[in-house]
Every structure is written in C-alpha cells, then in structure tokens.
C-alpha cells in the first residue's frame, strides 16, 4: 500500500508539483497500524489534478478534496491551503498556498501533522513522533483557539485518545473545558462520524468516560447514563434516543426501532429471532445481557426461517376448508407462522391440516 501511495505522489510530482502523504496514514504508518484511506496534500489545484488522473472525482464543495481510487484504496487529495478567517465555527476565507508549512499549521493535532515525501521520508515539523511515543494528544498550536475555530476538533481529540488509547495534553483539557458548549454549533453529520469511530473502538469505555468527564454528553445531546456497550455501534445508538437528531439511513432506523422493541419486551425467544433476524436480536441480546450463544442456538433450531417454508399451500388450505379465497388466508398464514416458529404446531402437512381443521 505504501508503494502504491508513493506512486501517486510520483505521478503528481512528474507534472511539476509537490505532493505529500499527510495525516492519518503517516500517523498509522509510524505506529505500525493498518490504514485504509490515504490523505495527500499538494500544491496542484483540483483543475490540475483532473488532468493528471483521469478517474479523479471533483469535490462537491469549494476547497473540498479531489478523490481518486487506485487498486482499491481511496486517496483524498487536498490543495495546500491557509484558513485565513473563521466565522461561526467555519473557515470563511480560505486561500490556496504554495507552502507545505502553511498547510500543516492549520491542522489539528501534532500526531496528525506528519507528512511523507516521495521517497518515504517522514517530515515531522511539530514533534508528532515524540507525542506518539509519549501517547499524548497535543494541539498543534493553542488548543483554545483551535477548538474555538472548529469545535469538532474537541470530539476528534477524544476520538484519537480513544482509538489510540492516548492521554489528552493539559492544554487540550483546558481547551475542551472552555469550548465544549460550542459543540452544539456543529452539524450532527460531522459529530456522528467521530462518534461512530469512538463507539466502534475496542476502547469505547474510555471514550465514553472522557465524554462524560467533560459533560460533552450534554452538548452532544446524548443520554449516556445507563449505556450498555455493544459490539455493533447501532446497539449504542439505539440506547441514546437520538433518532430525531442525528442522521441515520432508513435501514439503520428500522434496525434501531426493532432493537428497541425487543429490548422493551425484555425477552428474546424463537419468535423474536424469526421476526427480526439474528443480527438485530444479537444486538438486543447484548443490551439485555443475554448470552449470544443462546441466541445463535435458538436461531439454528428455528423450525422455519421464512413464511415460504410453511409446509402447506394456499390451494391445499382452500380445498381442506372448502372456502373461497379472501383476507382470512393471510391471517391464517400469520397464525400458522407463529405456531410453527414457536413449535406449538409441527411443520408437517398432516399436523398443519389437523390444526387448521380444529381451529378454522
Ligand atoms: P483517519 O485515520 O480516521 O482517517 P485522519 O487523521 O486521517 O484519521 P481525517 O479526517 O482523514 O483524519 O483528516 C485527515 C487530516 O486532516 C488529519 O490527520 C488532520 O491533519 C487534518 N484534519 C482533519 N480534520 C481536521 C479539522 N477539523 N481541523 C484541523 N485539521 C483537520
Ligand atoms: Mg484520513
């Protein structure tokens, strides 16, 4: 992956520009952690980049990143910039620059400030390596100003502390305390991206402890009081009661609602597993403190996995009861479904017929 990424740098430099890998990839490389996305910064402008890469995707917003995909890896390429002025927590004046240094000083933390040149050398202008070795999240420049400019950085500090298991520097701690309330000015979209990374971390307990210790739960509008940690982040989101605030996909909304209705019922039996599926019931099981193996075993022993497996056809039912088709048929099937799933009736044609004759 490193060689492929350096190839991209070489390609940009062949056209007369400077280019560096920057941010998370360099941090993770130094820490020997696997990285998935690569951020690149360059003095080439987006209009230059689309000439260099025929598969380049231009950003939607002004000053956004150009994206390219190469051998399954996503590269986000941004042009060196200075952020001249912030208003209402947004950079309102941005200017492209020719200087790597100016692009680096606008970044958030020392551990994210390292870059790598075309030969694979790490350029470490702000002691990123030292702070990684000390396991500390340190602001690049005055933390109070950085967090005031963009309060999302508060959540990013906690995200990196959580995923890397680092401590927060003193200056970062006081900067968070002073600016925490500005988190309410940040879009739910941006906040959710960072929260997802905290919730998905093996070290989630530490992340939530940090969030609570600064009362960020209040500014993030999260109800973190009695949270049960789940391996799937949807389980955590389900407990936070924020469906009306944070953005979720339609599928996520359905899953969260289903998790909540199972949790409300407090028990998980064959019917819940049949109705909601193994994925959703397993998450609910974690919240309820039910052993996942129990759920897996129940699922494996379900008499049927879908309505289609019910061992009698509509024609057979009509013949058996000598009735005309109507709404009653689907009601009967629903009834059969429950009875078969809960093993009250065997999924055997004769047994089903016996049951129908007795009850309809
Ligand atoms: P990940 O491994 O999750 O991708 P990352 O550090 O690469 O972590 P990104 O969101 O991809 O994080 O951002 C890339 C780089 O851009 C960061 O390392 C940092 O240098 C800079 N950056 C990102 N967001 C901000 C911000 N809000 N303020 C200042 N610099 C930022
Ligand atoms: Mg990144």
PDB file of C-alpha atoms in Angstrom, residues 197-350:
ATOM      1  CA  UNK A 197     -15.359   5.910  15.475  1.00  0.00           C
ATOM      2  CA  UNK A 198     -15.488   6.238  19.260  1.00  0.00           C
ATOM      3  CA  UNK A 199     -18.366   3.751  19.564  1.00  0.00           C
ATOM      4  CA  UNK A 200     -16.668   1.269  17.209  1.00  0.00           C
ATOM      5  CA  UNK A 201     -13.430   1.300  19.163  1.00  0.00           C
ATOM      6  CA  UNK A 202     -12.476  -1.592  21.447  1.00  0.00           C
ATOM      7  CA  UNK A 203     -11.606   1.180  23.873  1.00  0.00           C
ATOM      8  CA  UNK A 204     -15.138   2.666  23.807  1.00  0.00           C
ATOM      9  CA  UNK A 205     -15.401   2.698  27.607  1.00  0.00           C
ATOM     10  CA  UNK A 206     -12.504   5.126  27.867  1.00  0.00           C
ATOM     11  CA  UNK A 207     -14.039   7.317  25.142  1.00  0.00           C
ATOM     12  CA  UNK A 208     -17.370   7.499  26.924  1.00  0.00           C
ATOM     13  CA  UNK A 209     -15.631   8.178  30.196  1.00  0.00           C
ATOM     14  CA  UNK A 210     -13.860  11.134  28.579  1.00  0.00           C
ATOM     15  CA  UNK A 211     -17.101  12.405  27.043  1.00  0.00           C
ATOM     16  CA  UNK A 212     -18.818  12.286  30.427  1.00  0.00           C
ATOM     17  CA  UNK A 213     -15.884  13.804  32.268  1.00  0.00           C
ATOM     18  CA  UNK A 214     -16.225  16.991  30.195  1.00  0.00           C
ATOM     19  CA  UNK A 215     -20.052  16.917  30.206  1.00  0.00           C
ATOM     20  CA  UNK A 216     -19.915  16.664  26.434  1.00  0.00           C
ATOM     21  CA  UNK A 217     -22.913  14.318  26.554  1.00  0.00           C
ATOM     22  CA  UNK A 218     -24.989  17.365  27.372  1.00  0.00           C
ATOM     23  CA  UNK A 219     -23.733  19.379  24.383  1.00  0.00           C
ATOM     24  CA  UNK A 220     -23.921  16.352  22.120  1.00  0.00           C
ATOM     25  CA  UNK A 221     -27.466  15.684  23.366  1.00  0.00           C
ATOM     26  CA  UNK A 222     -26.638  12.071  24.194  1.00  0.00           C
ATOM     27  CA  UNK A 223     -28.160  10.188  27.067  1.00  0.00           C
ATOM     28  CA  UNK A 224     -25.119   8.225  28.177  1.00  0.00           C
ATOM     29  CA  UNK A 225     -26.201   7.492  31.732  1.00  0.00           C
ATOM     30  CA  UNK A 226     -27.014   3.798  31.592  1.00  0.00           C
ATOM     31  CA  UNK A 227     -25.307   2.701  28.449  1.00  0.00           C
ATOM     32  CA  UNK A 228     -24.558  -0.983  27.737  1.00  0.00           C
ATOM     33  CA  UNK A 229     -21.603  -1.472  25.421  1.00  0.00           C
ATOM     34  CA  UNK A 230     -22.415  -3.471  22.311  1.00  0.00           C
ATOM     35  CA  UNK A 231     -20.070  -4.797  19.640  1.00  0.00           C
ATOM     36  CA  UNK A 232     -22.221  -3.176  16.958  1.00  0.00           C
ATOM     37  CA  UNK A 233     -22.461   0.618  17.090  1.00  0.00           C
ATOM     38  CA  UNK A 234     -26.174   0.537  16.269  1.00  0.00           C
ATOM     39  CA  UNK A 235     -26.711  -1.018  19.694  1.00  0.00           C
ATOM     40  CA  UNK A 236     -25.122   2.014  21.304  1.00  0.00           C
ATOM     41  CA  UNK A 237     -27.011   4.479  19.098  1.00  0.00           C
ATOM     42  CA  UNK A 238     -30.273   2.656  19.914  1.00  0.00           C
ATOM     43  CA  UNK A 239     -29.800   3.418  23.598  1.00  0.00           C
ATOM     44  CA  UNK A 240     -29.086   7.104  23.069  1.00  0.00           C
ATOM     45  CA  UNK A 241     -32.539   8.146  21.960  1.00  0.00           C
ATOM     46  CA  UNK A 242     -31.379  10.491  19.183  1.00  0.00           C
ATOM     47  CA  UNK A 243     -33.267   9.228  16.121  1.00  0.00           C
ATOM     48  CA  UNK A 244     -34.837  12.653  15.722  1.00  0.00           C
ATOM     49  CA  UNK A 245     -31.493  14.461  15.794  1.00  0.00           C
ATOM     50  CA  UNK A 246     -28.605  12.543  14.304  1.00  0.00           C
ATOM     51  CA  UNK A 247     -28.779  11.343  10.681  1.00  0.00           C
ATOM     52  CA  UNK A 248     -29.432   7.634  10.094  1.00  0.00           C
ATOM     53  CA  UNK A 249     -30.145   5.665   6.928  1.00  0.00           C
ATOM     54  CA  UNK A 250     -33.590   4.109   6.505  1.00  0.00           C
ATOM     55  CA  UNK A 251     -32.132   0.670   7.197  1.00  0.00           C
ATOM     56  CA  UNK A 252     -30.454   1.900  10.378  1.00  0.00           C
ATOM     57  CA  UNK A 253     -33.700   3.472  11.573  1.00  0.00           C
ATOM     58  CA  UNK A 254     -35.573   0.190  11.091  1.00  0.00           C
ATOM     59  CA  UNK A 255     -32.846  -1.741  12.928  1.00  0.00           C
ATOM     60  CA  UNK A 256     -32.757   0.739  15.812  1.00  0.00           C
ATOM     61  CA  UNK A 257     -36.547   0.650  16.185  1.00  0.00           C
ATOM     62  CA  UNK A 258     -36.514  -3.155  16.127  1.00  0.00           C
ATOM     63  CA  UNK A 259     -33.700  -3.321  18.694  1.00  0.00           C
ATOM     64  CA  UNK A 260     -35.697  -1.002  20.931  1.00  0.00           C
ATOM     65  CA  UNK A 261     -38.888  -3.004  20.692  1.00  0.00           C
ATOM     66  CA  UNK A 262     -37.076  -6.229  21.550  1.00  0.00           C
ATOM     67  CA  UNK A 263     -35.325  -4.526  24.473  1.00  0.00           C
ATOM     68  CA  UNK A 264     -38.630  -3.156  25.696  1.00  0.00           C
ATOM     69  CA  UNK A 265     -40.093  -6.695  25.728  1.00  0.00           C
ATOM     70  CA  UNK A 266     -37.106  -7.821  27.806  1.00  0.00           C
ATOM     71  CA  UNK A 267     -37.118 -11.377  26.436  1.00  0.00           C
ATOM     72  CA  UNK A 268     -35.834 -12.983  23.271  1.00  0.00           C
ATOM     73  CA  UNK A 269     -37.479 -16.156  22.119  1.00  0.00           C
ATOM     74  CA  UNK A 270     -37.694 -18.020  18.866  1.00  0.00           C
ATOM     75  CA  UNK A 271     -40.365 -15.715  17.540  1.00  0.00           C
ATOM     76  CA  UNK A 272     -38.287 -12.528  18.021  1.00  0.00           C
ATOM     77  CA  UNK A 273     -35.335 -14.149  16.308  1.00  0.00           C
ATOM     78  CA  UNK A 274     -37.541 -15.283  13.438  1.00  0.00           C
ATOM     79  CA  UNK A 275     -39.191 -11.896  13.091  1.00  0.00           C
ATOM     80  CA  UNK A 276     -36.185  -9.588  13.488  1.00  0.00           C
ATOM     81  CA  UNK A 277     -33.314 -11.815  12.373  1.00  0.00           C
ATOM     82  CA  UNK A 278     -30.094 -12.855  14.067  1.00  0.00           C
ATOM     83  CA  UNK A 279     -28.268  -9.528  13.569  1.00  0.00           C
ATOM     84  CA  UNK A 280     -30.849  -7.343  15.299  1.00  0.00           C
ATOM     85  CA  UNK A 281     -31.681  -9.819  18.052  1.00  0.00           C
ATOM     86  CA  UNK A 282     -27.993 -10.336  18.850  1.00  0.00           C
ATOM     87  CA  UNK A 283     -27.581  -6.596  19.427  1.00  0.00           C
ATOM     88  CA  UNK A 284     -30.686  -6.509  21.623  1.00  0.00           C
ATOM     89  CA  UNK A 285     -29.349  -9.570  23.488  1.00  0.00           C
ATOM     90  CA  UNK A 286     -26.147  -7.720  24.356  1.00  0.00           C
ATOM     91  CA  UNK A 287     -28.169  -4.823  25.755  1.00  0.00           C
ATOM     92  CA  UNK A 288     -30.356  -7.190  27.763  1.00  0.00           C
ATOM     93  CA  UNK A 289     -27.348  -9.173  28.970  1.00  0.00           C
ATOM     94  CA  UNK A 290     -28.448 -12.379  27.265  1.00  0.00           C
ATOM     95  CA  UNK A 291     -25.649 -14.697  26.114  1.00  0.00           C
ATOM     96  CA  UNK A 292     -25.219 -14.520  22.352  1.00  0.00           C
ATOM     97  CA  UNK A 293     -24.668 -18.293  22.109  1.00  0.00           C
ATOM     98  CA  UNK A 294     -28.215 -18.819  23.346  1.00  0.00           C
ATOM     99  CA  UNK A 295     -29.492 -16.657  20.506  1.00  0.00           C
ATOM    100  CA  UNK A 296     -27.332 -18.394  17.916  1.00  0.00           C
ATOM    101  CA  UNK A 297     -28.523 -21.811  19.110  1.00  0.00           C
ATOM    102  CA  UNK A 298     -32.177 -20.771  19.019  1.00  0.00           C
ATOM    103  CA  UNK A 299     -31.704 -19.389  15.521  1.00  0.00           C
ATOM    104  CA  UNK A 300     -30.110 -22.591  14.312  1.00  0.00           C
ATOM    105  CA  UNK A 301     -33.042 -24.590  15.659  1.00  0.00           C
ATOM    106  CA  UNK A 302     -35.797 -22.420  14.200  1.00  0.00           C
ATOM    107  CA  UNK A 303     -38.378 -24.768  12.602  1.00  0.00           C
ATOM    108  CA  UNK A 304     -38.712 -22.345   9.663  1.00  0.00           C
ATOM    109  CA  UNK A 305     -36.768 -19.293   8.570  1.00  0.00           C
ATOM    110  CA  UNK A 306     -39.485 -17.728   6.423  1.00  0.00           C
ATOM    111  CA  UNK A 307     -43.172 -17.973   5.603  1.00  0.00           C
ATOM    112  CA  UNK A 308     -42.317 -19.715   2.354  1.00  0.00           C
ATOM    113  CA  UNK A 309     -41.166 -22.773   4.284  1.00  0.00           C
ATOM    114  CA  UNK A 310     -44.610 -23.412   5.794  1.00  0.00           C
ATOM    115  CA  UNK A 311     -45.475 -26.868   4.609  1.00  0.00           C
ATOM    116  CA  UNK A 312     -48.904 -26.227   3.126  1.00  0.00           C
ATOM    117  CA  UNK A 313     -50.030 -24.334   0.028  1.00  0.00           C
ATOM    118  CA  UNK A 314     -52.943 -21.933  -0.320  1.00  0.00           C
ATOM    119  CA  UNK A 315     -54.679 -24.368  -2.664  1.00  0.00           C
ATOM    120  CA  UNK A 316     -54.387 -27.131  -0.113  1.00  0.00           C
ATOM    121  CA  UNK A 317     -55.915 -24.894   2.562  1.00  0.00           C
ATOM    122  CA  UNK A 318     -58.805 -23.833   0.284  1.00  0.00           C
ATOM    123  CA  UNK A 319     -59.527 -27.433  -0.564  1.00  0.00           C
ATOM    124  CA  UNK A 320     -59.287 -28.538   3.042  1.00  0.00           C
ATOM    125  CA  UNK A 321     -61.777 -25.943   4.284  1.00  0.00           C
ATOM    126  CA  UNK A 322     -63.817 -25.784   1.087  1.00  0.00           C
ATOM    127  CA  UNK A 323     -63.810 -21.995   1.221  1.00  0.00           C
ATOM    128  CA  UNK A 324     -63.352 -19.139  -1.212  1.00  0.00           C
ATOM    129  CA  UNK A 325     -60.028 -17.198  -1.116  1.00  0.00           C
ATOM    130  CA  UNK A 326     -60.057 -13.981   0.905  1.00  0.00           C
ATOM    131  CA  UNK A 327     -58.271 -11.922   3.502  1.00  0.00           C
ATOM    132  CA  UNK A 328     -58.680 -14.737   6.010  1.00  0.00           C
ATOM    133  CA  UNK A 329     -55.969 -16.733   4.217  1.00  0.00           C
ATOM    134  CA  UNK A 330     -53.157 -14.319   5.103  1.00  0.00           C
ATOM    135  CA  UNK A 331     -54.436 -14.157   8.706  1.00  0.00           C
ATOM    136  CA  UNK A 332     -54.374 -17.928   8.839  1.00  0.00           C
ATOM    137  CA  UNK A 333     -50.822 -17.979   7.499  1.00  0.00           C
ATOM    138  CA  UNK A 334     -49.746 -15.439  10.125  1.00  0.00           C
ATOM    139  CA  UNK A 335     -51.253 -17.621  12.796  1.00  0.00           C
ATOM    140  CA  UNK A 336     -49.544 -20.732  11.391  1.00  0.00           C
ATOM    141  CA  UNK A 337     -46.266 -18.853  11.257  1.00  0.00           C
ATOM    142  CA  UNK A 338     -46.359 -18.047  14.977  1.00  0.00           C
ATOM    143  CA  UNK A 339     -47.478 -21.545  15.939  1.00  0.00           C
ATOM    144  CA  UNK A 340     -44.814 -23.245  13.833  1.00  0.00           C
ATOM    145  CA  UNK A 341     -41.987 -20.908  14.818  1.00  0.00           C
ATOM    146  CA  UNK A 342     -42.800 -21.372  18.497  1.00  0.00           C
ATOM    147  CA  UNK A 343     -43.062 -25.157  17.993  1.00  0.00           C
ATOM    148  CA  UNK A 344     -46.729 -25.307  19.004  1.00  0.00           C
ATOM    149  CA  UNK A 345     -47.513 -26.921  15.673  1.00  0.00           C
ATOM    150  CA  UNK A 346     -45.076 -29.107  13.749  1.00  0.00           C
ATOM    151  CA  UNK A 347     -44.184 -28.006  10.206  1.00  0.00           C
ATOM    152  CA  UNK A 348     -45.620 -31.211   8.868  1.00  0.00           C
ATOM    153  CA  UNK A 349     -48.504 -31.220   6.385  1.00  0.00           C
ATOM    154  CA  UNK A 350     -50.696 -33.600   8.349  1.00  0.00           C
TER     155      UNK A 350
END
